[in-house]
Amino acid sequence: MLALRKVRRKLRMGTICSPNPSGTKTSSEVCNADWMASLPPHLHNVPLSNLAIPGSHDSFSYWVDEKSPVGPDQTAAIKRLARISLVKKLMKKWSVTQNLTFREQLEAGIRYFDLRVSSKPGDADQEIYFIHGLFGIKVWDGLMEIDSFLTQHPQEIVFLDFNHFYAMDEAHHKRLVLRIQEAFGNKLCSACRVESMTLRALWEKKCQVLIFYHCPFYKQYPFLWPGKKIPAPWANTTSVSKLILFLETTLSERAPRGSFHVSQAILTPRVKTIARGLVGGLKNTLVHRNLPAILDWVKTQKPGAMGVNIITSDFVDLVDFATTVIELNDLLQEDRALAKC
């Protein structure tokens, strides 16, 4: 019976978002655009903190601007080196952590977005940009792309985690929050008890967007959730074995109630890693060869109050990451079937 449900769900979810001339289906083309809407009814009342939800690391970094100044998240030494044009080209190889745009990530099933933002030197209009070493697109453009998708898919819920702010004073924060309000309006979900956040409750309220804001400024707005409600422990390692041990340890220490939980299934380059793979970049040096092993760990996980919740990855299109995470929710169906027996 469970196998039959899996087949039916895959038929609903596993359509092609964009036609491929070759007729084959790549992982980036499998469309999970409505996977939340496609979950079975008994999961509609499960807290989102107990579901398995795919996310992306440095979600906006599919495009960075080599011609812009180096970001304020970089050291003075890097800024000096970046005066050499070749340095920025190399920086780009290590700043980009995704291939897919926001829209493409959403269609692939990604529902959690890791966002780092900054003002730009000499920008008179106080516009806010995404940042990861180099400046990315304007935050406003990204928010509008997400909102467009949500309007077309009214039962899908997203987590927008604003966790790093650079060169931003109070005026910049106010402008950013205003942009968030303008983009999403009534789709914004007010901060409340985490356990009350179920698909059914959000659908009834017609809310689709949870904004997490890792700055005391969140206290001024009811729709900004404090960063402590979505901890995302960081392994900071280049070793897959150390990463997996860290993920297992932090999951075992997860609070059973009161917060969401992000498992960052990512490897972080050291200076010597970058030096050895300078021209190859992050994808070719660290991610490509290690992502299958990380995905194998994901396949062994189970969602729930003490299990995985949100899992993030670099280059979510290189393997069938989103679908693998989404399918973990089938285990919650299995538990229900066993309970009936």
XYZ file of C-alpha atoms in Angstrom:
341
model
C 0.000 0.000 0.000
C 2.845 2.373 0.892
C 4.569 1.571 -2.417
C 1.356 2.395 -4.293
C 1.090 5.759 -2.498
C 4.701 6.515 -3.476
C 3.955 5.794 -7.135
C 0.850 7.988 -7.082
C 2.717 10.854 -5.406
C 5.566 10.618 -7.909
C 3.063 10.798 -10.738
C 1.682 14.008 -9.209
C 5.063 15.534 -8.373
C 7.542 14.115 -10.853
C 6.541 16.041 -13.941
C 8.942 17.996 -16.102
C 9.032 21.731 -15.353
C 10.838 22.560 -18.579
C 10.941 20.279 -21.641
C 14.310 18.682 -22.412
C 15.021 18.208 -26.159
C 16.790 14.899 -25.432
C 13.653 13.496 -23.835
C 15.513 12.472 -20.669
C 14.775 13.764 -17.199
C 17.632 15.330 -15.221
C 17.474 16.055 -11.495
C 17.167 19.788 -12.129
C 14.158 19.179 -14.397
C 12.110 16.982 -12.068
C 9.296 19.249 -10.953
C 8.299 19.195 -7.300
C 6.479 22.506 -7.641
C 3.448 21.312 -5.627
C 4.936 18.702 -3.338
C 3.462 20.193 -0.156
C 0.000 20.274 -1.707
C 0.522 16.638 -2.747
C 1.269 15.297 0.737
C -1.403 12.912 2.089
C -4.131 14.469 4.277
C -2.869 13.114 7.598
C 0.402 15.035 7.128
C -1.499 18.311 6.732
C -1.824 18.463 10.536
C 1.797 17.576 11.314
C 3.897 20.569 12.485
C 6.245 21.794 9.755
C 9.041 21.318 12.288
C 8.408 17.556 12.042
C 8.402 17.310 8.241
C 11.434 16.793 5.995
C 11.954 19.966 3.956
C 14.694 20.535 1.343
C 16.665 23.782 1.433
C 19.605 25.404 -0.318
C 22.801 26.925 1.100
C 23.634 30.477 -0.006
C 20.468 30.166 -2.040
C 20.915 33.372 -4.067
C 24.482 32.748 -5.227
C 23.612 31.338 -8.644
C 24.751 34.734 -9.968
C 27.361 37.134 -8.586
C 28.698 40.312 -10.152
C 32.418 40.251 -10.972
C 32.257 43.955 -11.838
C 30.918 45.073 -8.470
C 33.081 45.891 -5.456
C 34.116 43.015 -3.206
C 31.545 42.600 -0.448
C 31.918 43.870 3.128
C 31.837 40.229 4.261
C 35.447 39.882 3.036
C 38.720 40.756 4.793
C 40.784 43.828 3.981
C 43.472 41.572 2.452
C 40.971 40.034 -0.002
C 39.686 43.488 -0.921
C 43.230 44.603 -1.761
C 43.884 41.495 -3.857
C 40.597 41.961 -5.704
C 41.975 45.066 -7.382
C 43.510 42.522 -9.765
C 40.744 41.554 -12.216
C 41.717 37.870 -12.285
C 41.148 37.619 -8.520
C 37.455 38.437 -8.886
C 37.067 35.763 -11.564
C 38.571 33.230 -9.166
C 36.424 34.528 -6.309
C 33.336 33.891 -8.407
C 34.262 30.207 -8.680
C 34.203 29.964 -4.895
C 31.288 32.346 -4.236
C 28.750 30.525 -6.406
C 27.118 27.634 -4.515
C 23.991 27.087 -6.645
C 23.231 26.658 -10.354
C 19.476 27.218 -10.198
C 17.596 30.507 -9.906
C 15.050 31.012 -7.123
C 12.249 29.976 -9.483
C 14.083 26.858 -10.609
C 14.896 25.900 -7.030
C 11.235 26.301 -6.059
C 10.108 24.154 -8.977
C 12.667 21.522 -7.943
C 11.091 21.469 -4.452
C 13.386 23.718 -2.394
C 11.388 25.446 0.357
C 14.083 26.851 2.686
C 16.344 29.687 1.515
C 19.562 30.750 3.240
C 19.884 34.524 2.675
C 22.794 36.909 3.330
C 22.325 40.567 2.500
C 24.241 43.827 2.339
C 24.118 47.434 1.239
C 26.502 48.336 -1.572
C 29.191 51.027 -1.255
C 28.282 54.190 -3.149
C 24.701 53.062 -3.783
C 22.696 56.231 -3.106
C 19.227 54.618 -3.174
C 20.001 52.326 -0.176
C 19.101 49.233 -2.194
C 19.857 45.886 -0.523
C 21.668 43.085 -2.358
C 22.389 39.434 -1.732
C 26.044 38.861 -0.866
C 28.579 36.026 -0.780
C 32.028 37.468 -1.329
C 30.703 39.302 -4.377
C 27.360 41.069 -4.733
C 24.431 39.142 -6.183
C 21.052 40.303 -7.453
C 18.919 42.894 -5.678
C 16.917 41.401 -2.817
C 13.760 42.960 -4.257
C 14.181 41.048 -7.525
C 14.613 37.776 -5.658
C 11.579 38.382 -3.444
C 9.408 39.146 -6.462
C 10.527 35.944 -8.171
C 9.559 33.936 -5.077
C 6.234 35.740 -4.718
C 5.350 35.054 -8.345
C 5.850 31.328 -7.762
C 3.810 31.359 -4.541
C 0.906 33.123 -6.247
C 0.821 30.330 -8.814
C 1.209 27.604 -6.146
C -0.990 28.760 -3.240
C -0.447 25.678 -1.050
C 3.353 25.827 -0.996
C 5.112 27.298 2.071
C 8.608 28.841 2.124
C 11.126 29.665 4.840
C 13.240 32.773 4.150
C 16.137 32.882 6.597
C 17.875 36.283 6.683
C 20.860 35.254 8.786
C 23.739 37.558 7.830
C 23.615 41.349 7.462
C 26.549 43.468 6.283
C 26.991 47.260 6.150
C 23.392 47.810 7.211
C 22.200 50.539 9.559
C 18.660 51.067 10.855
C 17.567 52.779 7.626
C 18.753 49.811 5.578
C 16.884 47.379 7.835
C 13.706 49.430 7.557
C 14.021 49.468 3.777
C 14.552 45.710 3.667
C 11.540 44.997 5.884
C 9.422 47.336 3.772
C 10.513 45.412 0.670
C 9.487 42.155 2.352
C 6.067 43.608 3.201
C 5.594 44.970 -0.311
C 6.572 41.673 -1.907
C 4.475 39.259 0.151
C 1.728 41.268 1.872
C -0.905 38.937 3.356
C 1.189 35.869 2.544
C 3.403 36.688 5.566
C 2.933 34.496 8.621
C 3.132 36.155 12.044
C 5.530 34.623 14.552
C 3.770 32.277 16.953
C 4.125 28.848 18.535
C 6.186 26.607 16.249
C 4.008 23.549 16.893
C 0.949 25.408 15.564
C 2.574 25.775 12.148
C 0.951 23.017 10.102
C 0.091 22.994 6.424
C -3.619 23.014 7.220
C -3.320 25.984 9.613
C -1.318 28.001 7.076
C -3.651 27.118 4.212
C -6.645 28.271 6.241
C -4.928 31.604 6.908
C -3.649 31.804 3.317
C -0.135 32.359 4.712
C 2.833 31.072 2.707
C 5.955 32.884 3.926
C 7.860 32.528 7.202
C 10.577 35.208 7.571
C 13.415 34.579 10.037
C 15.468 37.644 10.941
C 18.721 37.167 12.853
C 18.872 40.687 14.229
C 17.151 42.409 17.195
C 15.219 44.432 14.618
C 12.762 41.510 14.394
C 11.094 42.696 17.628
C 9.528 45.648 15.808
C 7.467 43.553 13.364
C 5.035 40.704 14.153
C 5.834 38.831 10.913
C 9.577 38.573 11.637
C 10.500 35.379 13.462
C 13.581 35.482 15.728
C 16.624 33.650 14.412
C 16.747 31.425 17.508
C 13.575 29.719 16.242
C 15.532 28.174 13.378
C 19.007 27.071 14.564
C 21.355 25.907 11.801
C 24.497 24.363 13.345
C 27.516 24.596 11.030
C 30.132 21.825 10.855
C 32.810 24.000 9.189
C 34.746 21.038 7.781
C 36.021 19.651 4.465
C 35.632 16.054 5.670
C 32.474 14.095 4.824
C 32.940 11.773 7.807
C 33.324 14.704 10.215
C 30.309 16.406 8.653
C 28.119 13.328 9.112
C 29.261 12.875 12.708
C 28.431 16.544 13.364
C 25.001 16.240 11.746
C 24.203 13.147 13.819
C 25.393 14.814 17.038
C 23.439 18.035 16.518
C 20.304 16.083 15.616
C 20.609 14.118 18.861
C 20.803 17.439 20.725
C 17.858 18.970 18.885
C 15.153 20.500 21.085
C 11.981 18.407 20.583
C 9.733 21.478 20.694
C 9.838 25.238 20.204
C 11.961 25.571 17.081
C 12.633 24.357 13.579
C 16.002 22.735 12.846
C 18.353 23.094 9.875
C 20.856 20.347 9.084
C 23.512 22.020 6.938
C 24.739 19.097 4.826
C 27.549 21.181 3.334
C 31.344 21.147 3.263
C 33.266 24.381 3.859
C 36.604 25.027 2.114
C 39.666 26.023 4.095
C 42.314 28.407 2.755
C 44.477 25.462 1.673
C 41.461 23.879 -0.068
C 40.995 27.036 -2.114
C 44.731 27.265 -2.833
C 44.827 23.676 -4.138
C 41.702 24.017 -6.259
C 41.963 27.691 -7.094
C 40.905 27.413 -10.718
C 38.483 24.504 -10.240
C 36.246 26.337 -7.792
C 33.936 25.038 -5.065
C 31.807 22.770 -7.253
C 34.644 20.896 -8.941
C 37.027 20.813 -5.980
C 34.784 19.958 -3.043
C 31.123 19.455 -3.859
C 30.885 17.291 -6.966
C 32.839 14.313 -5.620
C 31.389 14.424 -2.099
C 27.700 15.142 -2.715
C 26.735 11.511 -3.465
C 28.101 10.405 -0.066
C 26.219 13.218 1.666
C 23.045 12.190 -0.179
C 23.532 8.628 1.063
C 23.422 9.990 4.623
C 20.229 11.902 3.825
C 18.597 8.673 2.613
C 19.137 7.071 6.030
C 17.340 9.838 7.923
C 13.829 10.069 9.306
C 11.765 13.214 10.001
C 9.961 13.860 13.264
C 10.306 15.746 16.545
C 13.801 14.317 17.132
C 14.631 13.626 13.489
C 15.592 15.745 10.514
C 13.556 18.799 9.598
C 15.164 21.152 7.053
C 18.216 19.829 5.186
C 20.319 22.172 3.054
C 22.857 21.503 0.310
C 25.113 23.257 -2.163
C 24.304 22.795 -5.874
C 20.963 21.126 -5.221
C 20.655 20.132 -8.893
C 23.793 17.961 -9.073
C 22.000 15.014 -7.461
C 18.335 14.269 -6.840
C 18.552 16.156 -3.564
C 15.122 17.739 -3.164
C 13.163 14.634 -4.126
C 15.277 12.502 -1.778
C 14.477 14.802 1.148
C 10.786 15.065 0.263
C 10.450 11.270 0.087
C 11.614 10.977 3.712
C 8.084 12.092 4.603
C 6.876 8.694 3.378
C 8.350 7.313 6.612
C 5.765 9.315 8.558
C 3.093 7.517 6.536
C 4.769 4.212 7.363
C 4.626 4.988 11.096
C 0.918 5.682 10.775
C 0.344 2.363 9.000
C 2.258 0.454 11.713
C 0.297 2.228 14.443
C -2.957 1.008 12.882
C -1.645 -2.577 12.935
